[in-house]
């Protein structure tokens, strides 16, 4: 989700920090589980094969100082070939999806008011509800602060648990890297620990090596998304980083579908500057929160605060929404890849009837352009589900998913 400043119409704060309560951490049960997770983590961090003795954690850390971005090669150069049938098929499976937002991408799970509870996972595929889930994860706050960025085995086990249960329900899942504030030059959230500027970018690559190796044997219904809403960097910097990250992923996942979006918070108008490596198993993504004064009215994390009571959707608003979708569709077709609207939505401070009109219009507009979509989000400020009542907000659900 994209927020804005008063001067440039865009800011970097994304999360609803007013939901933050107290610092919570997951505690793993059982030494066996922890030991197994740590072993897997050490293997993944160093690219160790089954025929090699795993190095100690101390050895990994001693090598961390030598790691730089250039330790991770770029993907091969050359023209992007366009999408494979596999990538196009799995992109279609993402249609009418839901974001499990404000859960695992908070600094610590629960600090933004939600956990990835069984009751939410049980909704997936139930009673005609979606079987497409985007799972945002803040890995950066659960990894060592050095270049090796060794991911906490307890946190890894927690992500395992959520991911495995979603896949067991037959879901198609987008697993991403979300809210690495320093990567974008953002102000850190409460309970987020800074790292040295020299290791900010290389940590992305170190973490992706671990994530990719850990989930290499998962179902092809699992998609990796390299990073959510890159911003604060020039397109050349992002193109360089995504190229290296994709090569890291391809070391252990040669055929897995990988989702990539442009800069400026995944804005459609930045697609022309996105440089894709020559890889057929890619899916494009853009986010769409226009008209912003409607979708983010009353949102406490946006400054200046947008006034409430804004209606939607007159002819001008419909034109604006449609032009963004047309641009995304046109650029994706030019590049030869499917495009998914990975986030869109309207905050709860908007009038309910106007939210319904907005959701109905934009859903129909996306579907008429054959653009799969994933709504932001399930059960928080934009949510289609009321976690206190344990019930869907039926008017919103109907506007999105039908009766």
PDB file of C-alpha atoms in Angstrom, residues 72-75 204-213 241-254:
ATOM      1  CA  UNK A  72      25.958 -11.841  -6.058  1.00  0.00           C
ATOM      2  CA  UNK A  73      26.205 -11.817  -9.881  1.00  0.00           C
ATOM      3  CA  UNK A  74      23.686 -10.191 -12.150  1.00  0.00           C
ATOM      4  CA  UNK A  75      21.267 -12.310 -14.127  1.00  0.00           C
ATOM      5  CA  UNK A 204      18.257  -8.430   0.497  1.00  0.00           C
ATOM      6  CA  UNK A 205      20.293 -10.900  -1.528  1.00  0.00           C
ATOM      7  CA  UNK A 206      21.451 -12.884   1.491  1.00  0.00           C
ATOM      8  CA  UNK A 207      17.887 -13.209   2.735  1.00  0.00           C
ATOM      9  CA  UNK A 208      16.569 -14.259  -0.658  1.00  0.00           C
ATOM     10  CA  UNK A 209      19.201 -16.988  -0.905  1.00  0.00           C
ATOM     11  CA  UNK A 210      17.923 -18.428   2.367  1.00  0.00           C
ATOM     12  CA  UNK A 211      14.234 -18.031   1.508  1.00  0.00           C
ATOM     13  CA  UNK A 212      14.613 -19.535  -1.947  1.00  0.00           C
ATOM     14  CA  UNK A 213      16.601 -22.522  -0.731  1.00  0.00           C
ATOM     15  CA  UNK A 241      19.080  -5.310  -7.395  1.00  0.00           C
ATOM     16  CA  UNK A 242      16.204  -7.276  -8.915  1.00  0.00           C
ATOM     17  CA  UNK A 243      18.570  -8.798 -11.472  1.00  0.00           C
ATOM     18  CA  UNK A 244      20.870 -10.052  -8.725  1.00  0.00           C
ATOM     19  CA  UNK A 245      17.968 -11.242  -6.582  1.00  0.00           C
ATOM     20  CA  UNK A 246      16.449 -13.182  -9.466  1.00  0.00           C
ATOM     21  CA  UNK A 247      19.753 -14.925 -10.112  1.00  0.00           C
ATOM     22  CA  UNK A 248      19.972 -15.873  -6.429  1.00  0.00           C
ATOM     23  CA  UNK A 249      16.473 -17.343  -6.614  1.00  0.00           C
ATOM     24  CA  UNK A 250      17.249 -19.218  -9.811  1.00  0.00           C
ATOM     25  CA  UNK A 251      20.175 -21.006  -8.121  1.00  0.00           C
ATOM     26  CA  UNK A 252      17.687 -23.160  -6.218  1.00  0.00           C
ATOM     27  CA  UNK A 253      14.395 -22.487  -8.027  1.00  0.00           C
ATOM     28  CA  UNK A 254      15.147 -22.561 -11.761  1.00  0.00           C
TER      29      UNK A 254
END
